[in-house]
XYZ file of C-alpha atoms in Angstrom:
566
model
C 69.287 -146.206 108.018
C 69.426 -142.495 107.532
C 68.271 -141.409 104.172
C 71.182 -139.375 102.413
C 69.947 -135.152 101.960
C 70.082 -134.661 98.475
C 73.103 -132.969 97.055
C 73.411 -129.564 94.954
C 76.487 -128.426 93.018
C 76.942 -125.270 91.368
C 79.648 -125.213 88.815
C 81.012 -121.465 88.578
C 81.534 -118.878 91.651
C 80.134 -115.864 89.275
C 76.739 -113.634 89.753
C 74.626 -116.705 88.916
C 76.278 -119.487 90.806
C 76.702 -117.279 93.920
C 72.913 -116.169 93.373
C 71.803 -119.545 93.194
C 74.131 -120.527 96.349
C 72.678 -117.465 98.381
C 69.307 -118.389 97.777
C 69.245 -121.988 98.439
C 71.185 -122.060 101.442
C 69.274 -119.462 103.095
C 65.855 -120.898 102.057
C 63.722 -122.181 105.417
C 64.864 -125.796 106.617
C 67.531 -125.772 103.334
C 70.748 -126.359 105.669
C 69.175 -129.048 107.337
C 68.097 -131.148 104.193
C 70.469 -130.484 101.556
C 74.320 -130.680 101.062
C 75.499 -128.007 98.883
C 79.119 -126.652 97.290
C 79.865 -124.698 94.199
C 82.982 -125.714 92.684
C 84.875 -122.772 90.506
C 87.644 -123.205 88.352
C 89.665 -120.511 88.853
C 91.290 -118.771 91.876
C 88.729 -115.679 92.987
C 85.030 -115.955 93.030
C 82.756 -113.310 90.502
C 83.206 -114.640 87.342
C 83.221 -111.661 84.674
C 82.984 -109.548 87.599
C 86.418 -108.136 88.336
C 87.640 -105.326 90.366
C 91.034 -104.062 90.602
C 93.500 -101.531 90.381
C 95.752 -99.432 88.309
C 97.519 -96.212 88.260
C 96.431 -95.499 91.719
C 92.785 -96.212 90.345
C 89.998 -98.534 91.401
C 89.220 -100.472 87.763
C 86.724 -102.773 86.558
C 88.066 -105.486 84.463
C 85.022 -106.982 83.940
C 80.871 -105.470 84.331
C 80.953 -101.911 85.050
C 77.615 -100.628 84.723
C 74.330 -101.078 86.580
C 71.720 -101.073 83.150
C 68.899 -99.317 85.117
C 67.926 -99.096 88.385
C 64.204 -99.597 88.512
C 63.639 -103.265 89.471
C 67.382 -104.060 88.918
C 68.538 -106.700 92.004
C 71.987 -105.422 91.667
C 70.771 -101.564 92.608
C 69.279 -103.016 95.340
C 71.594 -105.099 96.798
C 74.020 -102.242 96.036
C 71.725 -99.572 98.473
C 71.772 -102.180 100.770
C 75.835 -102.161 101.057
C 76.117 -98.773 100.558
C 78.103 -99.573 97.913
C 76.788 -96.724 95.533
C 78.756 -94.035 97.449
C 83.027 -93.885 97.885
C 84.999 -90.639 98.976
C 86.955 -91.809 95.658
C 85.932 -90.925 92.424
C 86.515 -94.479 91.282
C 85.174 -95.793 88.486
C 82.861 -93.430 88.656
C 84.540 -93.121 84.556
C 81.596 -94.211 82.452
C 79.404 -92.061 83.919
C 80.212 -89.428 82.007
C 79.950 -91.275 78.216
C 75.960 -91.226 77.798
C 76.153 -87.890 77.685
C 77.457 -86.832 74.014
C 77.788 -83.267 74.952
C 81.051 -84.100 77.353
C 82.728 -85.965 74.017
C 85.044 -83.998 71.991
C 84.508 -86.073 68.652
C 87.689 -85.267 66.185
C 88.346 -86.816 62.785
C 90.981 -88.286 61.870
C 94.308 -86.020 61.086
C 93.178 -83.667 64.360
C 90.124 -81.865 62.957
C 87.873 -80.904 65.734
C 84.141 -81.290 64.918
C 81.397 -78.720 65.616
C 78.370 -80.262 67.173
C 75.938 -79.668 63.812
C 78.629 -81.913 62.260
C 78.152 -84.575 64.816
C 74.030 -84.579 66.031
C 72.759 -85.294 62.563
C 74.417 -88.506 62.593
C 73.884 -89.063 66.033
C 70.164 -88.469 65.930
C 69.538 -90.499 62.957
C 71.551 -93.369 64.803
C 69.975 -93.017 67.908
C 66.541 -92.885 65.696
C 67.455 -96.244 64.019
C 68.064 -98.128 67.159
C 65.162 -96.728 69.377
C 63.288 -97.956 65.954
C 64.483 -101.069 66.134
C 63.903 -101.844 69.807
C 60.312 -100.611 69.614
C 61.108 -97.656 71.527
C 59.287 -94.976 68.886
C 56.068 -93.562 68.156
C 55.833 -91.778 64.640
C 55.580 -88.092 65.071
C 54.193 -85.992 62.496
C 56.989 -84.270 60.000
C 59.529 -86.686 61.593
C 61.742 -87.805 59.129
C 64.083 -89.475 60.852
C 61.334 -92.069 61.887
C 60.412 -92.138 58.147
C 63.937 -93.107 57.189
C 64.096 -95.856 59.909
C 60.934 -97.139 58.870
C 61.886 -97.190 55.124
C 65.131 -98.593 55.908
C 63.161 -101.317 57.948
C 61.124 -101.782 55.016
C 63.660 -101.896 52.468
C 65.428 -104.881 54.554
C 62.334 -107.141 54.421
C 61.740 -109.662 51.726
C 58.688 -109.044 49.541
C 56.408 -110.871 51.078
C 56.377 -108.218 53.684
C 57.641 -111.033 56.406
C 60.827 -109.981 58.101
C 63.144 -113.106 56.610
C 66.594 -113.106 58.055
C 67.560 -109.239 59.257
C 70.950 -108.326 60.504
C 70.495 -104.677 62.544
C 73.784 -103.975 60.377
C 72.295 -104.413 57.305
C 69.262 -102.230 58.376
C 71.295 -99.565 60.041
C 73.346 -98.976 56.682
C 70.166 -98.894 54.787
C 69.070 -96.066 57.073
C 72.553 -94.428 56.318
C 71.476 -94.076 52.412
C 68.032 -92.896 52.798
C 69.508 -90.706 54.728
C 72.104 -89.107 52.069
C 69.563 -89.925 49.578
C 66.741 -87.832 52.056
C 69.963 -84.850 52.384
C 70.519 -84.861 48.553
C 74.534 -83.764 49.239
C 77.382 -85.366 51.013
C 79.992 -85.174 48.664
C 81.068 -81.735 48.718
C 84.310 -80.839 50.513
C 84.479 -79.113 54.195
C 86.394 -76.236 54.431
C 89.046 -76.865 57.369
C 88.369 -80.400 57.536
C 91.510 -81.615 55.194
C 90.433 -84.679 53.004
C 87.336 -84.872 54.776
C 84.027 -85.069 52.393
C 81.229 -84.263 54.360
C 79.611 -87.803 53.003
C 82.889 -89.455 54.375
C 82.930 -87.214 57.306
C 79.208 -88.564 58.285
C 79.904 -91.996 57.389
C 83.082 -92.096 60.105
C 80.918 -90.767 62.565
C 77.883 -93.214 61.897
C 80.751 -95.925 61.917
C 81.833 -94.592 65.398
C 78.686 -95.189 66.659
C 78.295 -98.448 65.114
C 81.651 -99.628 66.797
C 80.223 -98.539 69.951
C 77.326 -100.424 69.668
C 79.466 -103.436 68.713
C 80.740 -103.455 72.259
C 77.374 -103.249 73.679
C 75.814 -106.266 72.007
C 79.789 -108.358 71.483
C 79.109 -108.564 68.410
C 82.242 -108.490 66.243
C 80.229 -107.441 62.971
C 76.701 -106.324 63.607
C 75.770 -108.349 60.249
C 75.474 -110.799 62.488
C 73.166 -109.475 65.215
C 69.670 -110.361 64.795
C 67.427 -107.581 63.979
C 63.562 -109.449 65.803
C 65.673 -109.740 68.943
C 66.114 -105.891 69.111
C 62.666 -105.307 70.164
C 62.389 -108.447 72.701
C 65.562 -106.889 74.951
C 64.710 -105.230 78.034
C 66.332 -102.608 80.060
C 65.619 -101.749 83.744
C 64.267 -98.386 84.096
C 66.094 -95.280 85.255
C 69.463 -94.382 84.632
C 72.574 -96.282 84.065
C 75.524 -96.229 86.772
C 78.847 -97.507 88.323
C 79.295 -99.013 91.573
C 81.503 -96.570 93.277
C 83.251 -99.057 95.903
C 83.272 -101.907 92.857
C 81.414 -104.086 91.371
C 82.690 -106.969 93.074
C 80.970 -105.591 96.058
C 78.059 -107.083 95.614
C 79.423 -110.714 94.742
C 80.998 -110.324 98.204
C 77.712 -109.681 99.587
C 76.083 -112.752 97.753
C 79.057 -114.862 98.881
C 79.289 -113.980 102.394
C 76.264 -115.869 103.840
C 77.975 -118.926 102.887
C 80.066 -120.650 105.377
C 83.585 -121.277 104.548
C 84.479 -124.128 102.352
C 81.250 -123.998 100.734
C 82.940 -122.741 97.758
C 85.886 -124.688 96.401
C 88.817 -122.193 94.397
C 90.692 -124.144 91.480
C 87.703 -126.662 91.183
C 88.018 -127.009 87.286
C 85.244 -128.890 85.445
C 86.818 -131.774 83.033
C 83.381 -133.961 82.507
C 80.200 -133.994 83.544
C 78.381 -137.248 83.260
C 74.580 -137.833 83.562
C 71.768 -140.099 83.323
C 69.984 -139.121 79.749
C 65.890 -141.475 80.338
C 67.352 -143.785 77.748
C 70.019 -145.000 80.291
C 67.751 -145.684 82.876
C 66.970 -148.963 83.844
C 69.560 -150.406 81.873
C 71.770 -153.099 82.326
C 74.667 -150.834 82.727
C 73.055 -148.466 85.000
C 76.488 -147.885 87.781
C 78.903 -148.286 85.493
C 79.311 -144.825 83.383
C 76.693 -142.676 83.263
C 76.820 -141.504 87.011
C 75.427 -144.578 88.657
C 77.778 -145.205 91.228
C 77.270 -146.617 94.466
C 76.089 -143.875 95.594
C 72.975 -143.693 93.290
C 73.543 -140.177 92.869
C 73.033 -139.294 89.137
C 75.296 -136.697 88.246
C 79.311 -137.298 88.628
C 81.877 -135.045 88.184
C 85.056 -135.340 86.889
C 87.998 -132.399 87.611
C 91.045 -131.502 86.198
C 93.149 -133.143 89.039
C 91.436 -136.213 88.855
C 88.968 -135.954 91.249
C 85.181 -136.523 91.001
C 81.850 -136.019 92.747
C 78.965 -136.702 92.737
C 75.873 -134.851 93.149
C 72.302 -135.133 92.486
C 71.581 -131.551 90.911
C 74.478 -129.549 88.914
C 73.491 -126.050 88.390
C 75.613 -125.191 85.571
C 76.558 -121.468 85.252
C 79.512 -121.795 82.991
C 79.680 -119.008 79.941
C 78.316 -119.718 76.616
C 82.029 -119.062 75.275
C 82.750 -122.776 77.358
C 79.465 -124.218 75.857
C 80.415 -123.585 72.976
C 83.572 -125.478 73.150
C 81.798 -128.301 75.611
C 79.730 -128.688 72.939
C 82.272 -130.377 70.283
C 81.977 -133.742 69.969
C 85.857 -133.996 70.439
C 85.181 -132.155 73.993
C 83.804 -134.692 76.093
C 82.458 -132.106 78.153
C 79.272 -133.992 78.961
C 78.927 -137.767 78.905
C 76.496 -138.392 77.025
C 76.152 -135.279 74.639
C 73.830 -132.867 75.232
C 70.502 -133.543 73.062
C 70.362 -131.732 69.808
C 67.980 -128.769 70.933
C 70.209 -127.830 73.811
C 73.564 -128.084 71.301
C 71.990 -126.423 68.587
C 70.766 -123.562 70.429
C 74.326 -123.372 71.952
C 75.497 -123.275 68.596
C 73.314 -120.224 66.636
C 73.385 -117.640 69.817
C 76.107 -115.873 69.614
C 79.254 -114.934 71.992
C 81.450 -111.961 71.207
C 84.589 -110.764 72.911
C 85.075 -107.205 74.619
C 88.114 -106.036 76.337
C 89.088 -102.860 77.923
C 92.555 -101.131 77.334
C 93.593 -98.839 80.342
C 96.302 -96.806 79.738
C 98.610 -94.810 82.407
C 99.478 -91.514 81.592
C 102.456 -89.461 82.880
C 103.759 -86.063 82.501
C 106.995 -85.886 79.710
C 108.211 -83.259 81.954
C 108.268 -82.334 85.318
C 105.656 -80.118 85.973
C 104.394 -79.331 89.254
C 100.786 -79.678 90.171
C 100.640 -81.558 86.717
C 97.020 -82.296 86.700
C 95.309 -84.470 83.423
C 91.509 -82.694 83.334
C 92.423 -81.476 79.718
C 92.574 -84.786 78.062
C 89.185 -84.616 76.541
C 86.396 -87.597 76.278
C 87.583 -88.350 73.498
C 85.429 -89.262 70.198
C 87.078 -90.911 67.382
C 86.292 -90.720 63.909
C 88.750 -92.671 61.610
C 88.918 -93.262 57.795
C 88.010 -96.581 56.840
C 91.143 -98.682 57.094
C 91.705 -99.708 53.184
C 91.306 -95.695 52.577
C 94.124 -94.096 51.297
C 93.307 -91.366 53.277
C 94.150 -93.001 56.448
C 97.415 -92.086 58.867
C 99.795 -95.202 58.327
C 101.005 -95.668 61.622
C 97.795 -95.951 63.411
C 97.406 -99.820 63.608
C 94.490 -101.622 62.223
C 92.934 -102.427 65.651
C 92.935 -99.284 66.729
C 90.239 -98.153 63.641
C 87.017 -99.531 65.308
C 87.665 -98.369 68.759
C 85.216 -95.402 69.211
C 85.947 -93.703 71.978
C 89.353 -92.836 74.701
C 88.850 -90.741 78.044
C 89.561 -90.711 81.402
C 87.896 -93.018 83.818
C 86.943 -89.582 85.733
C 87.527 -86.563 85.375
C 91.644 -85.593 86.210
C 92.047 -89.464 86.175
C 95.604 -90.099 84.940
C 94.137 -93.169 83.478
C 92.487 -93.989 79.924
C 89.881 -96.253 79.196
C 89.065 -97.386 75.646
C 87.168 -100.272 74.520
C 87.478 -102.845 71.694
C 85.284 -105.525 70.591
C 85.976 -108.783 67.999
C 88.918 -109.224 66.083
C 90.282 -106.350 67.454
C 89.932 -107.409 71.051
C 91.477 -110.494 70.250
C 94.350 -109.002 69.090
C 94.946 -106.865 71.725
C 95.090 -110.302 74.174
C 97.783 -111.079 71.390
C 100.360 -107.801 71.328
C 103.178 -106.737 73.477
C 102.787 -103.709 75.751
C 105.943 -101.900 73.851
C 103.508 -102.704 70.405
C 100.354 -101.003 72.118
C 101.555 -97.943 73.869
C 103.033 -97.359 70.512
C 99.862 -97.822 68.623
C 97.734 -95.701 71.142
C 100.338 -93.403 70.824
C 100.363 -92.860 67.307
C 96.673 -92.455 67.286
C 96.503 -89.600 70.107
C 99.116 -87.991 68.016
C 96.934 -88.286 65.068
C 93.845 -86.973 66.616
C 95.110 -84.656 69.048
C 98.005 -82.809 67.553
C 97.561 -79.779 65.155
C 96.780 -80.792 61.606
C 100.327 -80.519 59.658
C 99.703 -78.946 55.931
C 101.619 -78.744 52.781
C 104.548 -76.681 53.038
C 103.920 -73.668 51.285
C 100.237 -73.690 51.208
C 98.386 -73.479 54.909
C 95.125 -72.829 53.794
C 94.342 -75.409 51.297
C 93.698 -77.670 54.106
C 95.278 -80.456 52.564
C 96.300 -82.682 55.438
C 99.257 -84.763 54.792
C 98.348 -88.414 54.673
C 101.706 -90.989 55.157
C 101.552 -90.954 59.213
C 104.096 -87.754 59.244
C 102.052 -86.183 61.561
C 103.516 -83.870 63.806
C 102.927 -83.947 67.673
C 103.056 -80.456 69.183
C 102.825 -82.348 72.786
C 99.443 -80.695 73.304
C 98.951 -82.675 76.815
C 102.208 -82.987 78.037
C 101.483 -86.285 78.649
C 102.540 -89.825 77.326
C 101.706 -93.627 77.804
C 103.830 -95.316 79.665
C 101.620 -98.469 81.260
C 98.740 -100.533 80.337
C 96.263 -103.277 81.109
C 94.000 -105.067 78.783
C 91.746 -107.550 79.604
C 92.036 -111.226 78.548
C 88.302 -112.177 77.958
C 88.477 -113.564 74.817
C 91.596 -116.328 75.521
C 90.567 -117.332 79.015
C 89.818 -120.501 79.117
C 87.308 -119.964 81.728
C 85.138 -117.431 79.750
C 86.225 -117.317 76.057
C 84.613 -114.450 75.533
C 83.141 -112.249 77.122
C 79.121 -111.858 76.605
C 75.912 -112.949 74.658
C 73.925 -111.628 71.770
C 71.160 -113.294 69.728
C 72.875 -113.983 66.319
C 71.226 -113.770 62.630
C 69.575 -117.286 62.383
C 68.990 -117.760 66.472
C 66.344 -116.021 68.284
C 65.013 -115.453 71.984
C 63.701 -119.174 71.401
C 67.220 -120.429 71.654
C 67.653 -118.415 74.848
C 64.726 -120.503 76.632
C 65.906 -123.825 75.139
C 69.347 -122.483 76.977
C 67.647 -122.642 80.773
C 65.652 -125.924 79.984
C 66.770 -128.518 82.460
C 67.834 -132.142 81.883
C 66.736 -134.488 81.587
C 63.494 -132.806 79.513
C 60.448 -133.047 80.811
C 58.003 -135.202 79.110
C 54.832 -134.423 77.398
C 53.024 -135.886 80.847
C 54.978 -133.815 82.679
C 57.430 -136.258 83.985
C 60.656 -138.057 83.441
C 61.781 -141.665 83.130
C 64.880 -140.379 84.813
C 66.211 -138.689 87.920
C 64.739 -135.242 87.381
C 67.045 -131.882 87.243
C 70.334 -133.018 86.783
C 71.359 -130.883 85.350
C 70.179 -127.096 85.398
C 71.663 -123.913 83.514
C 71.904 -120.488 84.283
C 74.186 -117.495 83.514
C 73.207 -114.576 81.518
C 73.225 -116.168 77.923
C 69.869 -118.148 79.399
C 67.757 -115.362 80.236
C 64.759 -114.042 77.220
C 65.092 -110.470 77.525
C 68.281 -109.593 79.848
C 70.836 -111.959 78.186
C 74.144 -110.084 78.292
C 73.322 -108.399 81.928
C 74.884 -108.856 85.556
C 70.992 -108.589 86.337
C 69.993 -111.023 83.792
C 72.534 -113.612 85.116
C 71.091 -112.462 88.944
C 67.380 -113.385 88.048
C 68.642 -117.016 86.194
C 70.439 -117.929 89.080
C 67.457 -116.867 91.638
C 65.004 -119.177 88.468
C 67.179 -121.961 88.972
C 67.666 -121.676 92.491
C 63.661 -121.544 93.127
C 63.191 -124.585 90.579
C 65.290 -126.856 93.281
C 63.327 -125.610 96.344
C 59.706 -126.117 94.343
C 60.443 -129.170 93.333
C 61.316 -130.603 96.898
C 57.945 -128.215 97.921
C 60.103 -126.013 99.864
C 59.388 -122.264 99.714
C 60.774 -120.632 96.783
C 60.558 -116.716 95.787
């Protein structure tokens, strides 16, 4: 009798799954010893990668950027495609954002802001970050390291231990040792309307806050921990877009397998397993996986199919965890044990969508060309101030930034994280192309003064702004992103939340059943697996980070059945 190969299933088609499929089937001697699918719930394979197209433009819907390129897989793979170079300017969009010089940052009511407004803030931001992630060395006569180290200070119990430290908490306490450091704020700004030049600062130090709230998904950055900060790690080098699309390189991961390998509309409804307490039982065959075909692992789909395997590598989002994780779920049979659910549960998962918006001439204009929409830098009143322009809506007051995707790009790109990504999953396109255009009116249009009196500045503050049609341009199309009410993702990415820490990340990529303390288990061994971003230490939240799980994984099959790994 021939002894069955040993079966591998990989639950979700994205960077990980695919990386963990590349690897093992073209490991030495793999295709003739193993059987091996990767089942994926939805219709396309890559996951929260997702290129497409609008306005005539090449999008990404999902990752955009390549964080570093020193020791990054994804650069490589990208060389290796030549996927780095296109005769389009596609995407090529964010590019331009690191650099604060291309921004044109305006307040609120259409006041343009000189850059010594602007790099005060931005330094002392940029100060209280690098701080943060252990980026700085004190420099004599800084004091913008002495206010992030005071601010650090200041946020620490008085024990002089850390305690529980939000980086929001710590980067507002930087804010007031820096007005306190100043000695002014309050004073009025000629030109600048209503705008203090202590409410002027705190907008833009909010902008940049908002920014960073779509870096990390976090929807308040209260709730992102502040020890984490220093364990992240980028990839050296600069920061880039994948000119012919992201998706690119899942097509390269994808197309060593042969066809069939990966199953579309596969959806995930149970996963049963064999916890050691179950073995050798009594009722070993009839529930936890112990069919007649002794394989460990079954699963159960949406269609009411099953399969069974004897290592699941599970790659499904944190967001779906999260959920799976409810004991009215039923998402695994038996529950997870507590350190794997209560790790789930205290790392966080935040949502980020992108809003693109079409613009089109209001008027026929030949040659009409859009290079003088600027990079646009927003700096709003708080939204309970009475300051504020009525008609802008609520969720457009933490979005930081708008701008073409390239330069001349008839397309916008603005991005919105938490409550306010949610409800822009939630509104009609009629309700945003109203909203956005409220808000370029607001910030791009001349400021309108009381009649009578032009140079006291005074900008009028019910919404009655004026548009003088400065662009000759309006919205007329959109597309958001649906990250956040997908029930494939919910949500977009991970960050380590107050009261977690990177040790919840590790507990995430510890395989089941645990090893013992002699090293072994009373059970099948790795039945289940985990990868995806949300279980890698220090590049949790990355394309790269979700690469080098899937590759971990992927290696911990092949060593354990002492065939070569990398």
């Amino acid at each position: 009798m021939v002894a069955k190969k040993p079966r591998i299933v990989i639950i979700g088609a994205g960077m990980a799954g695919l990386t963990a499929a590349n690897k093992l089937y073209t490991a030495f001697g793999f295709k003739d010893s193993f059987e091996l699918a990767v089942v994926e719930g939805g219709s396309r394979i890559g996951g929260r990668i997702n290129t497409s197209e609008f306005g005539g433009d090449r999008v990404e819907l999902g990752a955009t950027w390549i964080h570093g390129i020193g020791g990054s897989p994804v650069h490589k793979i990208a060389q290796e495609i030549r996927a780095l170079q296109s005769e389009q300017p596609w995407e090529c969009m964010d590019g331009s954002s690191e650099d604060p010089a291309q921004f044109t940052t305006v307040a609120e009511g259409g006041f343009e802001l000189d850059r010594p407004a602007v790099e005060p803030v931005s330094t002392l931001f940029k100060t209280l970050m690098d701080y943060a992630q252990g980026k700085l060395v004190e420099e004599d006569g800084d004091s913008y390291y002495q206010i992030a180290e005071k601010a650090f200070k200041a946020c620490t119990d008085v024990n002089g231990g850390i305690g529980i430290v939000s980086v929001g908490s710590y980067l507002r306490q930087g804010l007031e040792f820096y007005w306190a450091f100043k000695e002014k704020g309050e004073e009025g700004l000629k030109g600048y309307g209503n705008w203090t030049r202590k409410l002027l600062e705190e907008g833009v130090f909010r902008a940049y806050e908002n920014t960073q709230r779509t870096y990390t998904s976090a929807d308040d950055l209260l709730t992102l921990d502040y020890a984490a900060e220093s364990e992240y790690r980028m990839c050296s080098g600069e920061e880039i877009t994948i000119a012919k699309g992201y998706l690119s390189i899942i097509e390269s991961l994808a197309s060593v397998l042969p066809p069939g390998l990966v199953q579309l509309g596969r959806k995930v409804r149970q996963i049963e397993w064999q916890p050691e307490t179950r073995v050798g039982k009594s009722d070993m065959g009839n529930g936890y996986g112990g069919s007649a075909s002794s394989r460990p692992v079954q699963l159960h789909f949406c269609d009411g199919s099953t399969m069974v395997a004897d290592h699941v590598i599970v790659t499904v989002s944190l967001g779906v965890l999260k959920a799976g994780v409810h004991e009215d779920s039923g998402m695994f049979n038996p529950p997870l044990p507590s350190f794997k659910t209560e790790a789930i549960s205290r790392l966080g998962f935040g949502v980020v969508n992108k809003l693109f918006l079409q613009l089109s001439p209001t008027h026929d204009r030949k040659g009409q060309d859009f290079r003088n929409f600027p990079f646009l830098q927003m700096v709003f009143h708080r939204g309970d101030s009475q300051l504020r322009h009525e008609k802008v809506p609520w969720w457009m007051r933490k979005t930081a930034s708008m701008f073409p995707i390239y330069e001349n790009s008839n397309v916008l790109l603005s991005w919105f994280a938490g409550k306010e990504a949610l409800e822009l999953e939630s509104l009609k396109d009629e309700q945003i192309i109203s909203g956005v255009s409220a808000t370029i009116s607001s910030f791009l249009s001349k400021p309108s003064y009381k009649k009578g009196n032009p140079s006291s500045h005074e900008v009028l503050t019910n919404g009655n702004v004026t548009s003088e049609d400065k662009f000759g341009v309006k919205v007329t199309k959109v597309l958001r992103t649906h990250w956040g009410n997908d029930p494939l993702f919910m949500g977009s990415y991970s960050y380590v939340a107050v009261g977690s820490s990177g040790e919840d990340l590790d507990r995430m990529a510890e395989p089941l059943p645990r090893i013992t303390s002699q090293g072994a288990t009373v059970s099948p061994p790795l039945q289940l697996l985990f990868a995806g971003e949300a279980t890698h230490r220090t590049h949790y939240s990355t394309t790269h980070g979700a690469y080098f799980s899937g590759l971990r994984e992927a290696n911990r099959l092949l060593q354990h059945y002492h065939c070569v790994g990398v």
